[in-house]
XYZ file of C-alpha atoms in Angstrom:
406
model
C -81.723 37.194 8.068
C -80.936 38.826 4.703
C -77.997 37.140 2.999
C -76.073 38.086 -0.135
C -74.480 34.903 -1.503
C -71.784 35.290 -4.161
C -70.693 32.450 -6.437
C -69.136 32.357 -9.888
C -71.273 29.376 -10.950
C -74.946 28.674 -10.320
C -77.443 26.559 -12.308
C -77.955 26.296 -15.179
C -74.192 26.944 -15.335
C -72.577 23.835 -13.838
C -68.814 23.349 -14.048
C -68.225 21.397 -10.842
C -69.874 20.685 -7.505
C -69.898 24.364 -6.428
C -72.937 25.220 -8.540
C -75.114 22.478 -7.038
C -73.812 23.209 -3.530
C -74.777 26.892 -3.729
C -78.211 26.138 -5.179
C -79.116 23.577 -2.530
C -77.725 25.666 0.325
C -79.535 28.824 -0.800
C -82.854 26.996 -1.152
C -82.476 25.255 2.219
C -81.713 28.602 3.901
C -84.868 30.090 2.352
C -86.801 27.114 3.699
C -85.523 28.046 7.168
C -86.978 31.543 6.781
C -83.922 33.480 5.588
C -83.953 35.802 2.583
C -81.231 34.885 0.077
C -80.064 36.881 -2.931
C -77.561 35.020 -5.105
C -75.185 37.160 -7.155
C -73.604 35.097 -9.901
C -72.360 35.243 -13.461
C -74.180 34.611 -16.690
C -72.511 34.572 -20.085
C -75.225 32.899 -22.139
C -78.118 33.146 -19.677
C -77.396 36.754 -18.687
C -80.452 38.903 -17.983
C -80.726 42.335 -16.429
C -83.861 41.129 -14.641
C -83.676 38.985 -11.485
C -84.915 35.403 -11.454
C -86.932 33.908 -8.613
C -86.294 30.157 -8.327
C -87.570 28.179 -5.324
C -87.657 31.322 -3.206
C -84.107 32.429 -4.101
C -83.549 35.743 -5.902
C -80.855 35.276 -8.559
C -79.007 38.233 -10.060
C -76.594 37.564 -12.915
C -73.761 39.852 -13.965
C -72.069 39.780 -17.347
C -68.257 39.898 -17.199
C -66.510 42.364 -19.503
C -64.428 39.681 -21.253
C -64.993 36.013 -22.111
C -63.728 33.488 -19.577
C -61.386 31.728 -21.990
C -59.471 34.896 -22.894
C -57.824 35.458 -19.498
C -59.268 33.589 -16.523
C -57.629 35.764 -13.876
C -58.775 39.036 -15.467
C -62.212 37.525 -16.073
C -62.515 36.647 -12.368
C -61.452 40.096 -11.166
C -63.789 41.869 -13.585
C -66.624 39.535 -12.586
C -66.061 40.431 -8.915
C -66.169 44.145 -9.783
C -69.467 43.662 -11.619
C -70.858 41.771 -8.617
C -69.914 44.634 -6.327
C -71.683 47.092 -8.647
C -74.772 44.871 -8.678
C -74.837 44.788 -4.872
C -74.659 48.586 -4.908
C -77.727 48.662 -7.169
C -79.535 46.361 -4.719
C -79.085 48.697 -1.728
C -76.341 46.748 -0.048
C -77.140 48.107 3.414
C -80.188 45.826 3.574
C -78.008 42.695 3.884
C -77.063 41.351 7.289
C -74.188 39.308 5.898
C -72.088 38.602 2.785
C -71.282 34.949 2.025
C -68.634 34.407 -0.681
C -67.752 31.070 -2.284
C -64.134 30.466 -3.343
C -61.477 33.024 -4.243
C -63.176 34.438 -7.366
C -65.723 36.371 -5.296
C -63.671 37.003 -2.148
C -62.538 40.459 -3.308
C -66.143 41.648 -2.895
C -66.454 40.278 0.633
C -63.179 41.892 1.699
C -64.122 45.274 0.204
C -67.567 45.330 1.812
C -66.155 44.261 5.150
C -64.051 47.425 5.234
C -66.299 49.851 3.352
C -69.565 49.010 5.126
C -68.442 46.913 8.103
C -70.538 43.974 6.882
C -70.007 40.510 8.408
C -68.149 38.443 5.823
C -68.258 34.632 5.678
C -66.000 32.827 3.211
C -66.507 29.268 1.943
C -63.391 27.492 0.668
C -64.269 24.409 -1.368
C -60.697 23.637 -2.470
C -57.300 25.343 -2.623
C -54.914 26.141 -5.452
C -52.151 24.460 -3.472
C -54.150 21.229 -3.317
C -55.447 21.341 -6.888
C -51.945 21.848 -8.330
C -50.013 19.760 -5.773
C -48.089 22.896 -4.858
C -47.646 26.400 -6.241
C -45.776 26.113 -9.532
C -46.756 29.081 -11.725
C -47.311 32.824 -11.481
C -51.076 32.433 -11.837
C -51.133 29.775 -9.092
C -49.123 32.119 -6.900
C -51.667 34.922 -7.387
C -54.645 32.625 -6.738
C -52.963 31.180 -3.651
C -52.409 34.719 -2.339
C -56.071 35.600 -2.937
C -57.162 32.461 -1.098
C -54.880 33.381 1.785
C -56.372 36.897 1.930
C -59.928 35.523 1.886
C -59.187 33.212 4.819
C -57.271 35.917 6.690
C -59.880 38.665 6.186
C -63.118 36.679 6.574
C -64.906 36.889 9.906
C -65.652 33.165 9.685
C -64.571 30.484 7.201
C -66.531 27.392 6.146
C -64.891 24.399 4.508
C -66.199 21.020 3.409
C -64.193 18.490 5.435
C -61.845 18.163 8.377
C -59.080 17.421 5.874
C -59.739 20.787 4.228
C -59.767 22.503 7.603
C -56.386 20.965 8.408
C -55.107 22.116 5.014
C -56.217 25.729 5.603
C -54.721 25.785 9.082
C -51.491 24.384 7.643
C -50.828 26.347 4.458
C -52.421 29.631 5.614
C -51.767 29.379 9.380
C -55.486 30.018 9.920
C -56.732 29.922 13.531
C -58.569 26.687 14.289
C -61.587 28.382 15.916
C -62.276 30.452 12.795
C -62.587 27.468 10.427
C -65.847 25.483 10.471
C -66.297 22.079 8.835
C -69.714 21.668 7.225
C -69.998 18.712 4.865
C -71.728 18.903 1.497
C -75.193 17.427 1.212
C -77.531 15.617 -1.113
C -81.251 15.533 -1.925
C -82.027 11.825 -1.788
C -85.400 12.212 -3.504
C -83.706 13.405 -6.707
C -81.896 10.128 -7.401
C -83.413 7.412 -9.534
C -83.140 4.331 -7.351
C -86.544 3.162 -8.616
C -85.740 3.798 -12.285
C -87.560 1.562 -14.768
C -85.260 -1.380 -15.603
C -86.271 -1.436 -19.290
C -85.487 2.268 -19.583
C -82.072 1.748 -17.972
C -81.379 -1.201 -20.262
C -82.214 0.967 -23.263
C -79.967 3.734 -21.923
C -77.061 1.294 -21.502
C -77.663 0.046 -25.024
C -77.374 3.608 -26.351
C -73.974 3.819 -24.668
C -72.895 0.581 -26.336
C -73.066 -1.445 -23.114
C -74.809 -4.835 -23.201
C -76.966 -6.228 -20.413
C -74.302 -8.764 -19.425
C -71.494 -6.167 -19.410
C -70.054 -4.791 -16.189
C -70.041 -0.985 -16.188
C -67.500 1.065 -14.242
C -68.299 4.766 -13.940
C -66.162 7.845 -13.344
C -67.829 11.250 -12.941
C -65.807 14.439 -12.654
C -63.443 16.808 -14.374
C -60.615 15.317 -16.394
C -57.843 17.047 -14.472
C -54.602 15.917 -12.835
C -55.917 16.029 -9.256
C -58.759 13.642 -10.146
C -56.356 10.734 -10.759
C -58.219 9.357 -13.793
C -55.000 7.991 -15.311
C -54.707 5.593 -12.355
C -58.249 4.363 -12.973
C -57.421 3.708 -16.634
C -54.326 1.736 -15.575
C -56.455 -0.271 -13.118
C -58.956 -0.890 -15.907
C -56.129 -2.267 -18.075
C -55.259 -4.730 -15.282
C -58.892 -5.874 -15.055
C -59.581 -6.002 -18.794
C -57.859 -9.347 -19.355
C -59.862 -11.038 -16.595
C -63.238 -9.426 -17.350
C -63.741 -9.354 -21.108
C -67.191 -7.804 -20.641
C -65.963 -4.878 -18.507
C -66.636 -1.325 -19.764
C -65.395 1.987 -18.364
C -67.503 5.123 -18.824
C -65.776 8.453 -18.166
C -68.168 11.373 -17.665
C -66.662 14.849 -17.734
C -64.426 17.279 -19.560
C -61.078 18.864 -18.800
C -57.542 19.662 -19.848
C -56.415 15.998 -19.641
C -59.003 14.693 -22.120
C -56.569 14.162 -25.014
C -53.868 12.735 -22.745
C -56.297 10.220 -21.220
C -57.564 9.150 -24.644
C -53.989 8.661 -25.799
C -53.191 6.685 -22.637
C -56.150 4.358 -23.210
C -54.995 3.751 -26.799
C -51.415 3.063 -25.712
C -52.675 0.568 -23.117
C -54.918 -1.055 -25.762
C -58.090 -0.693 -23.706
C -59.747 2.173 -25.603
C -62.259 -0.131 -27.340
C -63.953 -0.812 -23.997
C -63.869 2.795 -22.809
C -66.450 5.503 -23.443
C -65.817 9.242 -23.054
C -69.251 10.871 -22.799
C -68.245 14.482 -22.185
C -70.042 16.557 -19.562
C -73.419 15.272 -18.339
C -75.841 16.527 -15.707
C -79.489 16.326 -14.740
C -81.488 13.216 -15.596
C -78.802 11.840 -17.915
C -76.215 11.834 -15.140
C -78.641 10.248 -12.697
C -79.340 7.466 -15.194
C -75.608 6.889 -15.592
C -75.267 6.412 -11.832
C -78.153 3.935 -11.835
C -76.785 2.030 -14.838
C -73.332 1.580 -13.350
C -72.236 -1.493 -11.423
C -69.500 0.427 -9.584
C -68.565 4.104 -9.352
C -64.863 4.882 -8.892
C -63.460 8.126 -7.436
C -59.652 7.809 -7.868
C -58.741 11.356 -6.793
C -55.281 12.451 -5.711
C -56.783 15.570 -4.102
C -60.457 15.746 -3.090
C -61.646 18.197 -0.419
C -65.035 16.458 -0.191
C -66.179 14.201 -3.040
C -69.832 14.877 -3.877
C -69.755 12.157 -6.535
C -69.402 9.580 -3.759
C -72.667 10.747 -2.157
C -74.462 10.854 -5.515
C -73.398 7.304 -6.283
C -74.397 6.069 -2.822
C -77.804 7.736 -3.267
C -78.219 5.841 -6.545
C -77.469 2.527 -4.788
C -74.266 2.089 -6.774
C -71.309 0.894 -4.665
C -68.177 3.045 -4.589
C -64.418 2.600 -4.630
C -62.597 5.789 -3.635
C -59.117 7.073 -2.866
C -58.332 7.271 0.824
C -57.716 11.010 0.728
C -59.265 14.305 1.825
C -62.991 14.368 2.460
C -63.451 10.966 0.820
C -61.640 9.345 3.738
C -64.188 10.927 6.116
C -67.445 10.075 4.346
C -66.460 6.572 3.174
C -65.662 3.772 5.609
C -65.179 0.015 5.374
C -68.939 -0.566 5.664
C -70.337 1.869 3.068
C -67.620 1.624 0.391
C -64.022 0.655 -0.278
C -61.053 2.975 0.248
C -57.674 2.426 -1.395
C -54.472 4.420 -1.267
C -54.214 7.067 -4.015
C -52.076 6.517 -7.131
C -52.195 2.708 -6.803
C -53.783 1.029 -9.865
C -53.159 -2.506 -8.543
C -55.048 -1.926 -5.281
C -57.770 -0.098 -7.195
C -58.167 -3.140 -9.449
C -58.354 -5.506 -6.446
C -61.101 -3.394 -4.820
C -63.147 -3.246 -8.029
C -62.779 -7.002 -8.503
C -64.031 -7.650 -4.960
C -67.272 -5.768 -5.662
C -67.735 -7.521 -8.999
C -67.334 -11.015 -7.542
C -68.905 -10.851 -4.068
C -72.619 -10.053 -4.287
C -73.243 -10.365 -0.547
C -70.466 -7.891 0.223
C -71.740 -5.604 -2.535
C -75.309 -5.590 -1.157
C -74.080 -4.862 2.373
C -72.114 -1.886 1.050
C -75.209 -0.543 -0.729
C -77.485 -0.907 2.332
C -75.000 0.654 4.745
C -74.402 3.575 2.389
C -78.137 4.211 2.172
C -78.393 4.537 5.955
C -75.344 6.813 6.233
C -76.747 9.281 3.696
C -79.305 10.505 6.233
C -76.468 12.508 7.820
C -76.072 14.635 4.689
C -79.425 16.398 4.385
C -79.434 20.009 3.201
C -81.663 20.934 6.144
C -78.819 19.973 8.499
C -76.267 21.819 6.384
C -78.368 24.991 6.263
C -78.869 24.827 10.035
C -75.133 24.491 10.672
C -74.377 27.271 8.186
C -76.848 29.589 9.916
C -74.998 28.967 13.191
C -71.815 30.254 11.549
C -73.751 33.274 10.240
C -75.035 33.948 13.742
C -71.518 33.885 15.159
C -70.216 36.262 12.460
C -73.044 38.767 12.959
C -72.899 38.642 16.750
C -69.134 39.161 16.848
C -69.374 42.081 14.422
C -72.143 43.753 16.410
C -70.400 43.150 19.721
C -67.254 44.774 18.337
C -69.304 47.876 17.494
C -70.993 47.799 20.922
C -74.367 47.892 19.184
C -77.505 46.156 20.337
C -77.587 42.849 18.490
C -80.986 41.597 19.639
C -82.977 42.744 16.593
C -80.745 41.024 14.059
C -80.048 37.960 16.197
C -83.805 37.342 16.373
C -83.861 37.149 12.564
C -81.153 34.487 12.436
């Protein structure tokens, strides 16, 4: 099957989990025998020539304005450039268009009507969830675009049953059109056998001693991530554990607020803001940590939880969204969101009970086998097959030739 996959971020551009998701899915689909062309953006790494990486053809378009100038206009212009690029690539050759999130959905909708192409839409999160409601004109526009993408797509993929319930609720989407396919992880990429001396040296560079406890947060510094509740929990723990350090990995609009909060709570001396990290550095951070905390208020899936589990670092997460589905009482600890006291109790339990901690690590390792990209690609191809078959049946065409390629 020939697939055009559209995403606004793709490595080496990594803003959130979407970039890694699209890369791993595209490569796993190629492994299955599909042909995948990724159409994405490229400010710094833009090239008029395609890249071939692990069997995936990558085409980058250059938006007409810089992202920071006007995000909404940037997104719409990016989508227009993607549509032009698909025109240059002889769009008729594709069996299906797969768009990720609202920024690229305009292309899928247009091609559905102009060329009658099957259109699959992936929704990784919603504006309503990210903002805890619709409270600005821009949010209203984005929410409307998300609604249109769900309404117009032939099939919709989302990352958890919680997200599916959200789409059915806020957009009144039909249940049989929404498919839950969890995110995945490549276990071989995580450094569970990292050299202990190298990790000790890495901790030392961070200012963390060998006898210090290290708490880790990885993610954007935004309201929906609940980092302020983690900092408040850290303040509760700081008096009991003098050698406790908190490392916050990520960037976002709440950076200055969170720094100010840590200073006001007098715990900033034991906190480290590293900024954005990825690749080997991030994997070392997971391995160095004693506990990884995901304190989200809103979290459609929670890839950080899988990455931490793969690194044999126990997790404490908010009992919300996709986190509540992938974490259970045997492979991690769940606490109610926005509750620093309960967060502190859960962290303390992992710090003080080694037997419990080791059981959590071992159980998590076994559960990760359910999140292979081979499984995710297989389930995604089943959704593709349904979209193509339904489109062909509606045209009363013979579908056998294309179905054989799926």
